[in-house]
C-alpha cells in the first residue's frame, strides 16, 4: 500500500495529461459579444484532439511544480568545472534592464545612442586593461564564436603576407573541446600536442612540431586541467620564433583577472567569456558573449564593428568603425548588448580592488577543496590548481566499481549540482570541480563533507550509488537514449 507521503510524490510526478478529468475546465469565457467567426472546413478540424482538462488551480500548481525541478545557482551550489557557475549579482541585471539600454534599436542613428556607444567603448577599454591587449571587438556572440573569429584573423594575417603554406595549428591535449573545432572550421589542420607529466605543454613535442608551415598555436590558459602552464613564456617564444601566432583561450579569465596580463605573455589574440566571468547568467543556451582582444599584429583584422571615440567641438563623440583589414561581421548587429551591459556594470561595481580579489578567492576556494579531498579521490596532477580542481574517481572505480558518473548522480540526491565529468579527456574518470569565488566556507565545507560521505558509501554500499539519484522526479536515465531518442511529446499510447 502506498503511504500518504508516497501519494504526494506520485502526484507531484504526474504529467498534466495524467491529471486530466473529463469535463473539468480551467477557464470561464464571457458571453460572446462579437460576431461569430466561421470555422474552417470540417476536414481541417479534429474531434479527437487530446487536451488536458484541469482546473486553473491545478494548472498553476503543475507549472509551479515543474519549474522547481530546474536546478540553478540561485537554488544551490553548482560547481560545474569550466563553466564558472558563480552567483551573478542581480544589480547587474537591473542595470542592463534600464529603459535607456533596452528601448533602443541597433539601427538607430549613432547620434541618438551616444550613451550606449559610450558604454561599449568604455567596456572595450576595461577589457583591454584587464588583458593587457590594446585591440578589442565585442562582436562575438559566444566563446566559440570568438575562437572562430580569432582563427580567421590569424588566417587573414598569414594570407596577407603570402604565407599560404602556413596551414597547421598546434593545440595541446589539455585544450577546451571547442578549440580544435574552431581551428578546423577556419580551414586549418589541427595537430594535437601532448601534455607532460606535470600537466604543462610538452616542450620537446612542441619543438618537434614547429616549422615554417605553422600558422599558430591555440592554448587554453589556465588549461582544462585547472593548471597554469608553467612553460607558457617558452611556449609562446617557440611559436613566435618561427613566425607563428598565438591564440589564447581565456574563457576562464575568472582565474587570472587583474593578476596577470595575457598581453605580456606573448599572446596575439584571446577571447573571454562574459557569460562566465562577467555576470551574464548562463546555462540552457541563453545569450552569451565572447569578446576578443588582440595585440599589435592582429588588431587591424578584428571583426566589425568596434566602438571608437573622437573629439568634436570639445565633446566626445562615439561611433562604430570597421578595422582596416577586418575579417567582417559575425552577426547582424554588434554582439549581445545585454551581456555587454551586464559585464560593464559588473566590472565597475567590483572596482580596481574587487576584480583581482575575485580571482584570488576563486583560486583559494578551488585549492581548499583540493586539499580537503585529496585523500578521498585521486589527484592526477599533484600541484596547486587555479580556479578549478580536476580530481579522479579512478581508485573508486577499481576498488568498488563506482564511476565518476555514479558519484555525480549521487551528488544530486544531496541537492548539489554535479561537477563536469569525463573532461578533460586526458584524465580517467575525471571530476572537474569549479567552486568559484562566490561561495562561503560553510558551503565548501558542506560540499567536502558530502564528497567524503559519497566516497564512504562507495566502499560500504556501492549499489546505492549505481542507482542514484533516488530523490528526483526521474531516477537514473539511459543518457545516450535520452539524447538520441528524446520523448518530447506526450502521447496517449506512450502513457498506457
Ligand atoms: C566555455 C568554454 C569555451 C566555449 O565557450 P562557449 O561560449 O560555450 O562557446 C571555450 N573554452 C573554454 C576554456 C571554456 O571554458
Tab-separated table of C-alpha atoms and ligand atoms in Angstrom:
chain	number	residue	atom	x	y	z
A	1	UNK	CA	0.000	0.000	0.000
A	2	UNK	CA	1.322	3.439	-0.792
A	3	UNK	CA	1.652	5.779	2.160
A	4	UNK	CA	0.282	9.295	2.159
A	5	UNK	CA	3.742	10.784	1.581
A	6	UNK	CA	4.293	8.396	-1.345
A	7	UNK	CA	0.983	9.557	-2.689
A	8	UNK	CA	2.211	13.147	-2.673
A	9	UNK	CA	5.365	12.132	-4.556
A	10	UNK	CA	3.353	10.262	-7.168
A	11	UNK	CA	1.049	13.238	-7.678
A	12	UNK	CA	3.978	15.592	-7.996
A	13	UNK	CA	5.422	13.493	-10.817
A	14	UNK	CA	2.178	13.282	-12.770
A	15	UNK	CA	2.137	14.916	-16.172
A	16	UNK	CA	-0.597	17.373	-16.943
A	17	UNK	CA	-2.450	14.870	-19.129
A	18	UNK	CA	-2.388	12.376	-16.290
A	19	UNK	CA	-4.093	14.928	-14.053
A	20	UNK	CA	-6.884	15.395	-16.569
A	21	UNK	CA	-10.507	14.686	-15.573
A	22	UNK	CA	-13.042	14.619	-18.434
A	23	UNK	CA	-15.280	17.681	-18.366
A	24	UNK	CA	-13.182	19.719	-15.932
A	25	UNK	CA	-12.353	23.225	-17.165
A	26	UNK	CA	-9.899	25.883	-16.043
A	27	UNK	CA	-11.412	28.870	-17.809
A	28	UNK	CA	-14.753	30.620	-17.869
A	29	UNK	CA	-15.288	32.595	-21.045
A	30	UNK	CA	-17.520	35.679	-21.105
A	31	UNK	CA	-20.639	35.551	-23.300
A	32	UNK	CA	-19.973	36.105	-26.986
A	33	UNK	CA	-20.146	39.829	-27.774
A	34	UNK	CA	-18.572	39.828	-31.251
A	35	UNK	CA	-19.832	38.271	-34.492
A	36	UNK	CA	-19.179	34.537	-34.516
A	37	UNK	CA	-16.409	33.575	-36.958
A	38	UNK	CA	-16.985	30.838	-39.484
A	39	UNK	CA	-14.984	27.724	-38.660
A	40	UNK	CA	-12.641	26.307	-41.313
A	41	UNK	CA	-13.752	23.387	-43.396
A	42	UNK	CA	-14.637	20.406	-41.208
A	43	UNK	CA	-11.910	18.313	-42.842
A	44	UNK	CA	-9.346	20.584	-41.182
A	45	UNK	CA	-10.776	20.146	-37.701
A	46	UNK	CA	-10.078	17.332	-35.264
A	47	UNK	CA	-12.580	15.773	-32.907
A	48	UNK	CA	-10.011	13.677	-31.138
A	49	UNK	CA	-7.572	16.373	-30.027
A	50	UNK	CA	-6.300	15.352	-26.602
A	51	UNK	CA	-6.249	18.347	-24.307
A	52	UNK	CA	-5.694	18.277	-20.558
A	53	UNK	CA	-8.916	19.008	-18.702
A	54	UNK	CA	-7.879	20.586	-15.421
A	55	UNK	CA	-8.913	23.457	-13.209
A	56	UNK	CA	-6.983	26.720	-13.110
A	57	UNK	CA	-5.522	25.979	-9.681
A	58	UNK	CA	-4.293	22.564	-10.850
A	59	UNK	CA	-2.709	24.163	-13.890
A	60	UNK	CA	-0.876	26.749	-11.788
A	61	UNK	CA	0.249	24.063	-9.360
A	62	UNK	CA	1.545	21.870	-12.189
A	63	UNK	CA	3.682	24.577	-13.775
A	64	UNK	CA	4.969	25.792	-10.426
A	65	UNK	CA	5.973	22.245	-9.505
A	66	UNK	CA	7.860	21.586	-12.727
A	67	UNK	CA	9.566	24.974	-12.527
A	68	UNK	CA	11.025	23.802	-9.218
A	69	UNK	CA	12.532	20.706	-10.841
A	70	UNK	CA	15.049	23.015	-12.509
A	71	UNK	CA	18.370	23.470	-10.800
A	72	UNK	CA	20.101	26.834	-10.793
A	73	UNK	CA	22.833	28.714	-8.996
A	74	UNK	CA	20.057	30.598	-7.196
A	75	UNK	CA	18.976	27.257	-5.673
A	76	UNK	CA	22.222	25.751	-4.532
A	77	UNK	CA	25.916	25.043	-5.086
A	78	UNK	CA	26.759	24.459	-8.765
A	79	UNK	CA	30.473	23.531	-9.106
A	80	UNK	CA	30.381	22.777	-12.851
A	81	UNK	CA	34.017	22.949	-13.974
A	82	UNK	CA	34.939	25.125	-16.958
A	83	UNK	CA	31.543	26.840	-16.739
A	84	UNK	CA	32.058	29.276	-13.841
A	85	UNK	CA	28.545	28.943	-12.477
A	86	UNK	CA	29.024	31.725	-9.982
A	87	UNK	CA	26.421	33.911	-8.387
A	88	UNK	CA	25.664	36.885	-10.623
A	89	UNK	CA	24.620	39.950	-8.637
A	90	UNK	CA	21.054	40.951	-9.506
A	91	UNK	CA	22.012	44.621	-9.618
A	92	UNK	CA	23.808	43.981	-12.909
A	93	UNK	CA	20.623	42.588	-14.450
A	94	UNK	CA	18.739	45.567	-13.142
A	95	UNK	CA	21.256	47.914	-14.718
A	96	UNK	CA	21.114	46.111	-18.074
A	97	UNK	CA	17.314	46.352	-17.976
A	98	UNK	CA	17.238	50.144	-17.730
A	99	UNK	CA	14.902	51.560	-20.393
A	100	UNK	CA	17.723	53.649	-21.867
A	101	UNK	CA	19.555	50.410	-22.671
A	102	UNK	CA	16.652	48.156	-23.646
A	103	UNK	CA	14.382	50.546	-25.531
A	104	UNK	CA	16.842	51.372	-28.291
A	105	UNK	CA	17.297	49.830	-31.717
A	106	UNK	CA	20.562	48.681	-33.329
A	107	UNK	CA	19.718	50.621	-36.497
A	108	UNK	CA	19.120	53.940	-34.730
A	109	UNK	CA	21.364	56.834	-35.890
A	110	UNK	CA	24.539	56.870	-33.807
A	111	UNK	CA	23.890	60.432	-32.662
A	112	UNK	CA	20.784	59.204	-30.794
A	113	UNK	CA	22.520	56.334	-28.922
A	114	UNK	CA	25.681	58.023	-27.685
A	115	UNK	CA	25.212	56.605	-24.188
A	116	UNK	CA	25.099	53.008	-25.412
A	117	UNK	CA	28.116	53.598	-27.648
A	118	UNK	CA	29.991	55.141	-24.755
A	119	UNK	CA	29.219	52.059	-22.665
A	120	UNK	CA	30.639	49.793	-25.408
A	121	UNK	CA	33.735	51.960	-25.847
A	122	UNK	CA	34.399	52.032	-22.110
A	123	UNK	CA	33.893	48.268	-21.840
A	124	UNK	CA	36.476	47.840	-24.610
A	125	UNK	CA	38.910	49.964	-22.574
A	126	UNK	CA	38.232	47.926	-19.433
A	127	UNK	CA	38.808	44.602	-21.209
A	128	UNK	CA	41.947	45.975	-22.851
A	129	UNK	CA	43.263	46.962	-19.432
A	130	UNK	CA	42.339	43.645	-17.788
A	131	UNK	CA	44.008	41.581	-20.540
A	132	UNK	CA	46.831	43.945	-21.465
A	133	UNK	CA	45.892	43.775	-25.147
A	134	UNK	CA	45.016	47.023	-26.969
A	135	UNK	CA	42.534	45.921	-29.678
A	136	UNK	CA	39.031	44.806	-28.650
A	137	UNK	CA	35.943	43.643	-30.527
A	138	UNK	CA	32.783	42.932	-28.571
A	139	UNK	CA	31.079	41.340	-31.573
A	140	UNK	CA	31.440	37.555	-30.900
A	141	UNK	CA	28.271	36.004	-29.535
A	142	UNK	CA	29.889	33.165	-27.552
A	143	UNK	CA	33.268	31.744	-26.622
A	144	UNK	CA	33.411	29.502	-29.671
A	145	UNK	CA	32.357	32.428	-31.872
A	146	UNK	CA	35.322	34.408	-30.518
A	147	UNK	CA	37.610	31.462	-31.217
A	148	UNK	CA	36.432	31.206	-34.808
A	149	UNK	CA	36.894	34.963	-35.267
A	150	UNK	CA	40.406	34.816	-33.790
A	151	UNK	CA	41.416	31.912	-36.010
A	152	UNK	CA	40.038	33.696	-39.086
A	153	UNK	CA	42.160	36.705	-38.083
A	154	UNK	CA	45.262	34.520	-37.899
A	155	UNK	CA	44.439	33.113	-41.319
A	156	UNK	CA	43.926	36.579	-42.828
A	157	UNK	CA	47.239	37.726	-41.351
A	158	UNK	CA	49.240	34.911	-42.979
A	159	UNK	CA	47.430	35.191	-46.308
A	160	UNK	CA	48.165	38.948	-46.394
A	161	UNK	CA	51.845	38.058	-46.195
A	162	UNK	CA	51.582	35.458	-48.925
A	163	UNK	CA	52.303	32.716	-46.357
A	164	UNK	CA	49.875	30.278	-47.919
A	165	UNK	CA	51.805	27.263	-46.656
A	166	UNK	CA	51.012	28.060	-43.001
A	167	UNK	CA	48.226	25.569	-42.521
A	168	UNK	CA	48.893	23.786	-39.249
A	169	UNK	CA	47.663	24.822	-35.825
A	170	UNK	CA	49.045	23.177	-32.708
A	171	UNK	CA	46.587	22.504	-29.885
A	172	UNK	CA	47.588	20.900	-26.558
A	173	UNK	CA	45.504	17.915	-25.453
A	174	UNK	CA	44.503	19.921	-22.369
A	175	UNK	CA	42.616	22.465	-24.508
A	176	UNK	CA	38.880	23.024	-24.429
A	177	UNK	CA	36.988	20.893	-26.947
A	178	UNK	CA	35.862	23.919	-28.929
A	179	UNK	CA	39.483	24.830	-29.809
A	180	UNK	CA	40.174	22.132	-32.417
A	181	UNK	CA	36.677	22.589	-33.823
A	182	UNK	CA	37.204	26.347	-34.301
A	183	UNK	CA	40.643	25.876	-35.871
A	184	UNK	CA	39.264	23.273	-38.276
A	185	UNK	CA	36.302	25.498	-39.184
A	186	UNK	CA	38.742	28.281	-40.059
A	187	UNK	CA	40.431	25.870	-42.504
A	188	UNK	CA	43.487	24.777	-40.514
A	189	UNK	CA	44.966	21.320	-39.989
A	190	UNK	CA	44.927	20.562	-36.278
A	191	UNK	CA	47.957	18.900	-34.686
A	192	UNK	CA	47.484	17.742	-31.099
A	193	UNK	CA	50.307	18.339	-28.628
A	194	UNK	CA	50.679	16.055	-25.600
A	195	UNK	CA	50.934	17.378	-22.054
A	196	UNK	CA	53.942	16.404	-19.962
A	197	UNK	CA	53.790	14.540	-16.660
A	198	UNK	CA	53.117	17.756	-14.733
A	199	UNK	CA	50.240	18.827	-16.967
A	200	UNK	CA	52.229	21.505	-18.832
A	201	UNK	CA	52.736	21.661	-22.594
A	202	UNK	CA	55.390	19.121	-23.575
A	203	UNK	CA	58.168	21.395	-24.866
A	204	UNK	CA	60.023	18.681	-26.811
A	205	UNK	CA	56.844	17.752	-28.659
A	206	UNK	CA	56.218	21.450	-29.335
A	207	UNK	CA	59.712	21.975	-30.770
A	208	UNK	CA	59.386	18.866	-32.935
A	209	UNK	CA	56.078	20.066	-34.397
A	210	UNK	CA	57.206	23.629	-35.084
A	211	UNK	CA	58.299	24.580	-38.599
A	212	UNK	CA	57.601	27.139	-41.340
A	213	UNK	CA	54.217	25.531	-42.048
A	214	UNK	CA	52.979	26.575	-38.636
A	215	UNK	CA	50.118	29.089	-38.598
A	216	UNK	CA	49.949	29.217	-34.842
A	217	UNK	CA	49.171	27.656	-31.510
A	218	UNK	CA	45.851	27.640	-29.716
A	219	UNK	CA	46.192	27.188	-25.993
A	220	UNK	CA	43.680	27.227	-23.157
A	221	UNK	CA	45.088	29.105	-20.158
A	222	UNK	CA	44.570	28.044	-17.452
A	223	UNK	CA	44.206	24.641	-19.131
A	224	UNK	CA	41.205	22.397	-18.673
A	225	UNK	CA	43.287	20.594	-16.044
A	226	UNK	CA	42.802	23.736	-13.956
A	227	UNK	CA	46.562	24.362	-14.246
A	228	UNK	CA	48.577	27.379	-15.257
A	229	UNK	CA	51.116	26.243	-17.838
A	230	UNK	CA	54.469	26.784	-16.127
A	231	UNK	CA	56.167	26.870	-19.561
A	232	UNK	CA	53.902	29.458	-21.126
A	233	UNK	CA	56.631	32.034	-21.876
A	234	UNK	CA	58.795	29.400	-23.516
A	235	UNK	CA	55.783	28.066	-25.438
A	236	UNK	CA	54.845	31.439	-26.953
A	237	UNK	CA	58.517	32.206	-27.694
A	238	UNK	CA	58.992	28.969	-29.656
A	239	UNK	CA	55.863	29.611	-31.725
A	240	UNK	CA	56.700	33.252	-32.432
A	241	UNK	CA	60.261	32.395	-33.383
A	242	UNK	CA	59.056	30.570	-36.499
A	243	UNK	CA	56.524	33.272	-37.397
A	244	UNK	CA	53.501	31.585	-35.797
A	245	UNK	CA	50.764	33.452	-33.942
A	246	UNK	CA	49.429	32.546	-30.516
A	247	UNK	CA	45.731	32.200	-29.737
A	248	UNK	CA	44.812	32.194	-26.060
A	249	UNK	CA	41.541	30.676	-24.900
A	250	UNK	CA	40.762	32.968	-21.979
A	251	UNK	CA	37.205	31.731	-21.434
A	252	UNK	CA	38.192	31.138	-17.841
A	253	UNK	CA	39.559	34.584	-17.093
A	254	UNK	CA	37.997	34.207	-13.649
A	255	UNK	CA	41.240	32.527	-12.599
A	256	UNK	CA	43.619	35.352	-13.507
A	257	UNK	CA	41.584	38.587	-13.532
A	258	UNK	CA	43.784	41.549	-12.762
A	259	UNK	CA	46.603	39.208	-11.690
A	260	UNK	CA	48.366	38.632	-14.973
A	261	UNK	CA	48.088	40.435	-18.295
A	262	UNK	CA	47.828	37.939	-21.131
A	263	UNK	CA	49.345	40.551	-23.459
A	264	UNK	CA	52.625	40.268	-21.565
A	265	UNK	CA	52.825	36.501	-22.128
A	266	UNK	CA	53.177	36.644	-25.902
A	267	UNK	CA	49.562	36.153	-26.975
A	268	UNK	CA	48.309	37.722	-30.210
A	269	UNK	CA	44.594	37.178	-29.754
A	270	UNK	CA	42.478	35.992	-26.836
A	271	UNK	CA	38.770	35.553	-26.240
A	272	UNK	CA	36.989	35.805	-22.943
A	273	UNK	CA	33.536	34.573	-21.957
A	274	UNK	CA	31.465	37.366	-20.435
A	275	UNK	CA	28.815	34.738	-19.632
A	276	UNK	CA	31.241	33.013	-17.304
A	277	UNK	CA	33.333	35.619	-15.582
A	278	UNK	CA	31.404	38.844	-16.100
A	279	UNK	CA	27.926	38.366	-14.719
A	280	UNK	CA	25.779	37.045	-17.526
A	281	UNK	CA	23.863	34.074	-16.120
A	282	UNK	CA	24.200	31.045	-18.370
A	283	UNK	CA	23.006	27.523	-18.828
A	284	UNK	CA	20.234	26.395	-21.101
A	285	UNK	CA	21.981	28.024	-24.057
A	286	UNK	CA	20.968	31.597	-23.295
A	287	UNK	CA	22.652	34.596	-24.877
A	288	UNK	CA	26.378	34.744	-24.313
A	289	UNK	CA	29.244	36.978	-25.309
A	290	UNK	CA	32.828	36.138	-26.213
A	291	UNK	CA	34.734	39.371	-26.954
A	292	UNK	CA	38.197	39.064	-28.445
A	293	UNK	CA	41.208	41.173	-27.605
A	294	UNK	CA	44.182	41.464	-29.933
A	295	UNK	CA	47.784	42.653	-29.832
A	296	UNK	CA	49.508	44.940	-32.347
A	297	UNK	CA	49.906	42.331	-35.083
A	298	UNK	CA	46.245	41.372	-35.301
A	299	UNK	CA	44.239	44.418	-34.171
A	300	UNK	CA	43.527	45.577	-37.749
A	301	UNK	CA	41.837	42.218	-38.506
A	302	UNK	CA	39.303	42.376	-35.653
A	303	UNK	CA	35.675	41.685	-36.545
A	304	UNK	CA	33.440	44.709	-37.057
A	305	UNK	CA	32.105	46.800	-35.551
A	306	UNK	CA	34.461	48.313	-32.997
A	307	UNK	CA	33.370	51.339	-30.966
A	308	UNK	CA	35.547	54.443	-31.266
A	309	UNK	CA	35.779	57.822	-29.547
A	310	UNK	CA	36.754	61.096	-31.172
A	311	UNK	CA	36.614	64.717	-30.053
A	312	UNK	CA	34.465	67.252	-31.848
A	313	UNK	CA	33.932	70.790	-30.577
A	314	UNK	CA	35.362	69.862	-27.189
A	315	UNK	CA	32.920	66.966	-26.684
A	316	UNK	CA	33.383	63.214	-27.056
A	317	UNK	CA	31.634	61.610	-29.993
A	318	UNK	CA	31.223	57.841	-30.107
A	319	UNK	CA	30.822	55.857	-33.318
A	320	UNK	CA	31.230	52.386	-34.792
A	321	UNK	CA	34.081	51.670	-37.191
A	322	UNK	CA	35.349	48.757	-39.227
A	323	UNK	CA	39.013	47.917	-38.595
A	324	UNK	CA	41.247	48.372	-41.679
A	325	UNK	CA	41.543	44.677	-42.588
A	326	UNK	CA	38.552	43.392	-40.663
A	327	UNK	CA	37.503	39.774	-41.186
A	328	UNK	CA	33.977	41.226	-41.403
A	329	UNK	CA	30.878	40.870	-39.284
A	330	UNK	CA	29.889	37.900	-37.145
A	331	UNK	CA	26.215	38.729	-36.868
A	332	UNK	CA	23.621	41.220	-37.948
A	333	UNK	CA	24.472	43.948	-35.429
A	334	UNK	CA	27.082	44.359	-32.699
A	335	UNK	CA	27.092	41.437	-30.302
A	336	UNK	CA	24.734	40.652	-27.445
A	337	UNK	CA	24.262	44.088	-25.992
A	338	UNK	CA	22.533	42.908	-22.789
A	339	UNK	CA	25.526	40.744	-21.856
A	340	UNK	CA	27.873	43.637	-22.611
A	341	UNK	CA	25.876	45.966	-20.361
A	342	UNK	CA	25.974	43.424	-17.521
A	343	UNK	CA	29.749	43.000	-17.885
A	344	UNK	CA	30.212	46.764	-17.773
A	345	UNK	CA	28.130	47.041	-14.604
A	346	UNK	CA	29.963	44.080	-13.064
A	347	UNK	CA	33.458	45.459	-13.660
A	348	UNK	CA	32.518	48.907	-12.369
A	349	UNK	CA	30.787	47.591	-9.253
A	350	UNK	CA	33.729	45.280	-8.471
A	351	UNK	CA	36.236	48.059	-8.994
A	352	UNK	CA	40.010	48.019	-9.112
A	353	UNK	CA	40.315	46.030	-5.885
A	354	UNK	CA	37.344	43.761	-6.409
A	355	UNK	CA	38.410	42.477	-9.818
A	356	UNK	CA	41.719	40.885	-8.689
A	357	UNK	CA	40.087	39.814	-5.407
A	358	UNK	CA	37.641	37.747	-7.453
A	359	UNK	CA	40.422	35.596	-8.861
A	360	UNK	CA	42.251	35.314	-5.573
A	361	UNK	CA	39.116	33.979	-3.879
A	362	UNK	CA	38.245	31.670	-6.795
A	363	UNK	CA	41.711	30.119	-6.730
A	364	UNK	CA	41.825	29.792	-2.936
A	365	UNK	CA	38.410	28.095	-2.909
A	366	UNK	CA	39.487	25.523	-5.514
A	367	UNK	CA	42.729	24.812	-3.665
A	368	UNK	CA	40.819	24.413	-0.393
A	369	UNK	CA	38.704	21.691	-1.985
A	370	UNK	CA	41.828	20.086	-3.444
A	371	UNK	CA	43.494	19.981	-0.030
A	372	UNK	CA	40.434	18.510	1.704
A	373	UNK	CA	39.521	15.831	-0.839
A	374	UNK	CA	42.952	14.622	-1.943
A	375	UNK	CA	42.818	11.543	0.322
A	376	UNK	CA	39.329	10.505	-0.773
A	377	UNK	CA	39.728	10.919	-4.548
A	378	UNK	CA	42.722	10.671	-6.877
A	379	UNK	CA	44.613	13.820	-7.744
A	380	UNK	CA	46.088	13.266	-11.222
A	381	UNK	CA	48.490	16.223	-11.064
A	382	UNK	CA	49.808	16.823	-7.594
A	383	UNK	CA	50.303	20.588	-7.659
A	384	UNK	CA	48.381	23.715	-6.776
A	385	UNK	CA	45.456	24.416	-9.076
A	386	UNK	CA	43.917	27.597	-10.430
A	387	UNK	CA	40.158	28.284	-10.362
A	388	UNK	CA	39.164	24.615	-10.667
A	389	UNK	CA	40.465	21.299	-9.448
A	390	UNK	CA	40.349	18.134	-11.518
A	391	UNK	CA	40.003	15.038	-9.340
A	392	UNK	CA	39.518	11.467	-10.482
A	393	UNK	CA	37.327	8.582	-9.336
A	394	UNK	CA	39.820	6.082	-10.765
A	395	UNK	CA	40.524	4.285	-7.481
A	396	UNK	CA	36.847	4.178	-6.504
A	397	UNK	CA	36.190	2.524	-9.834
A	398	UNK	CA	38.998	-0.036	-9.500
A	399	UNK	CA	38.219	-0.895	-5.897
A	400	UNK	CA	34.443	-0.617	-5.660
A	401	UNK	CA	33.181	-0.391	-9.238
A	402	UNK	CA	31.906	3.130	-8.607
A	403	UNK	CA	32.434	5.540	-11.502
A	404	UNK	CA	32.642	9.319	-11.785
A	405	UNK	CA	29.104	9.154	-13.205
A	406	UNK	CA	27.856	7.341	-10.084
A	407	UNK	CA	29.463	9.936	-7.817
A	408	UNK	CA	27.863	12.740	-9.822
A	409	UNK	CA	24.404	11.155	-9.763
A	410	UNK	CA	24.632	10.662	-6.017
A	411	UNK	CA	25.511	14.358	-5.521
A	412	UNK	CA	22.080	15.194	-6.942
A	413	UNK	CA	20.458	13.364	-4.011
A	414	UNK	CA	22.372	15.707	-1.703
A	415	UNK	CA	20.994	18.733	-3.558
A	416	UNK	CA	24.286	19.684	-5.214
A	417	UNK	CA	24.769	20.067	-8.954
A	418	UNK	CA	27.335	17.552	-10.250
A	419	UNK	CA	30.717	18.825	-11.419
A	420	UNK	CA	31.759	18.443	-15.054
A	421	UNK	CA	32.756	14.808	-15.599
A	422	UNK	CA	34.836	12.766	-18.062
A	423	UNK	CA	36.500	16.008	-19.110
A	424	UNK	CA	39.311	16.803	-19.701
A	425	UNK	CA	39.630	13.642	-21.767
A	426	UNK	CA	43.202	13.002	-20.650
A	427	UNK	CA	42.086	12.295	-17.075
A	428	UNK	CA	40.462	8.934	-16.397
A	429	UNK	CA	37.112	9.187	-14.518
A	430	UNK	CA	37.553	12.948	-14.290
A	431	UNK	CA	35.622	15.150	-11.878
A	432	UNK	CA	36.226	18.802	-12.729
A	433	UNK	CA	35.193	20.975	-9.813
A	434	UNK	CA	34.947	24.757	-10.011
A	435	UNK	CA	33.666	26.239	-6.762
A	436	UNK	CA	34.012	29.923	-7.835
A	437	UNK	CA	34.635	32.869	-5.531
A	438	UNK	CA	31.011	33.496	-4.614
A	439	UNK	CA	30.675	30.531	-2.220
A	440	UNK	CA	31.084	30.741	1.542
A	441	UNK	CA	33.398	28.497	3.537
A	442	UNK	CA	30.303	26.822	5.016
A	443	UNK	CA	29.126	25.822	1.547
A	444	UNK	CA	32.563	24.499	0.612
A	445	UNK	CA	32.746	22.536	3.879
A	446	UNK	CA	29.317	21.073	3.243
A	447	UNK	CA	30.350	20.011	-0.267
A	448	UNK	CA	33.561	18.457	1.077
A	449	UNK	CA	31.593	16.545	3.725
A	450	UNK	CA	29.170	15.277	1.063
A	451	UNK	CA	32.004	14.174	-1.245
A	452	UNK	CA	33.614	12.298	1.659
A	453	UNK	CA	30.280	10.696	2.546
A	454	UNK	CA	29.892	9.544	-1.064
A	455	UNK	CA	33.394	8.038	-1.063
A	456	UNK	CA	32.419	6.140	2.127
A	457	UNK	CA	29.159	4.979	0.524
A	458	UNK	CA	31.138	3.720	-2.469
A	459	UNK	CA	33.060	1.490	-0.097
A	460	UNK	CA	30.148	0.330	2.078
A	461	UNK	CA	27.164	0.252	-0.275
A	462	UNK	CA	28.133	0.738	-3.924
A	463	UNK	CA	24.656	-0.204	-5.212
A	464	UNK	CA	23.313	2.956	-3.557
A	465	UNK	CA	25.487	4.915	-5.976
A	466	UNK	CA	24.792	2.798	-9.023
A	467	UNK	CA	21.071	3.525	-8.755
A	468	UNK	CA	21.359	7.203	-7.809
A	469	UNK	CA	19.743	9.665	-7.954
A	470	UNK	CA	16.918	8.354	-5.789
A	471	UNK	CA	15.266	11.569	-4.835
A	472	UNK	CA	14.379	13.186	-8.166
A	473	UNK	CA	11.259	13.013	-10.380
A	474	UNK	CA	13.238	10.815	-12.776
A	475	UNK	CA	15.867	8.461	-11.388
A	476	UNK	CA	18.827	7.062	-13.374
A	477	UNK	CA	18.253	7.650	-17.063
A	478	UNK	CA	19.812	5.946	-20.018
A	479	UNK	CA	21.547	9.147	-21.068
A	480	UNK	CA	22.554	8.005	-24.540
A	481	UNK	CA	18.960	7.027	-25.271
A	482	UNK	CA	17.595	10.203	-23.728
A	483	UNK	CA	19.864	12.243	-26.022
A	484	UNK	CA	19.286	10.219	-29.208
A	485	UNK	CA	15.608	9.388	-28.828
A	486	UNK	CA	14.173	12.167	-26.710
A	487	UNK	CA	10.448	11.872	-25.956
A	488	UNK	CA	9.348	15.481	-26.095
A	489	UNK	CA	5.646	14.965	-26.668
A	490	UNK	CA	3.005	13.261	-24.606
A	491	UNK	CA	1.108	10.554	-26.465
A	492	UNK	CA	-1.767	8.589	-25.065
A	493	UNK	CA	-0.262	5.296	-26.297
A	494	UNK	CA	3.053	6.089	-24.601
A	495	UNK	CA	1.402	6.606	-21.236
A	496	UNK	CA	-0.589	3.373	-21.318
B	1	LIG	C1	33.131	27.558	-22.105
B	1	LIG	C2	34.423	27.492	-22.776
B	1	LIG	C3	34.535	27.699	-24.168
B	1	LIG	C4	33.354	27.836	-25.101
B	1	LIG	O1	32.519	28.907	-24.807
B	1	LIG	P1	31.024	28.938	-25.392
B	1	LIG	O2	30.507	30.282	-25.027
B	1	LIG	O3	30.302	27.812	-24.754
B	1	LIG	O4	31.117	28.773	-26.877
B	1	LIG	C5	35.797	27.690	-24.712
B	1	LIG	N1	36.891	27.474	-23.962
B	1	LIG	C6	36.815	27.264	-22.626
B	1	LIG	C7	38.082	27.056	-21.839
B	1	LIG	C8	35.590	27.271	-21.984
B	1	LIG	O5	35.521	27.027	-20.667
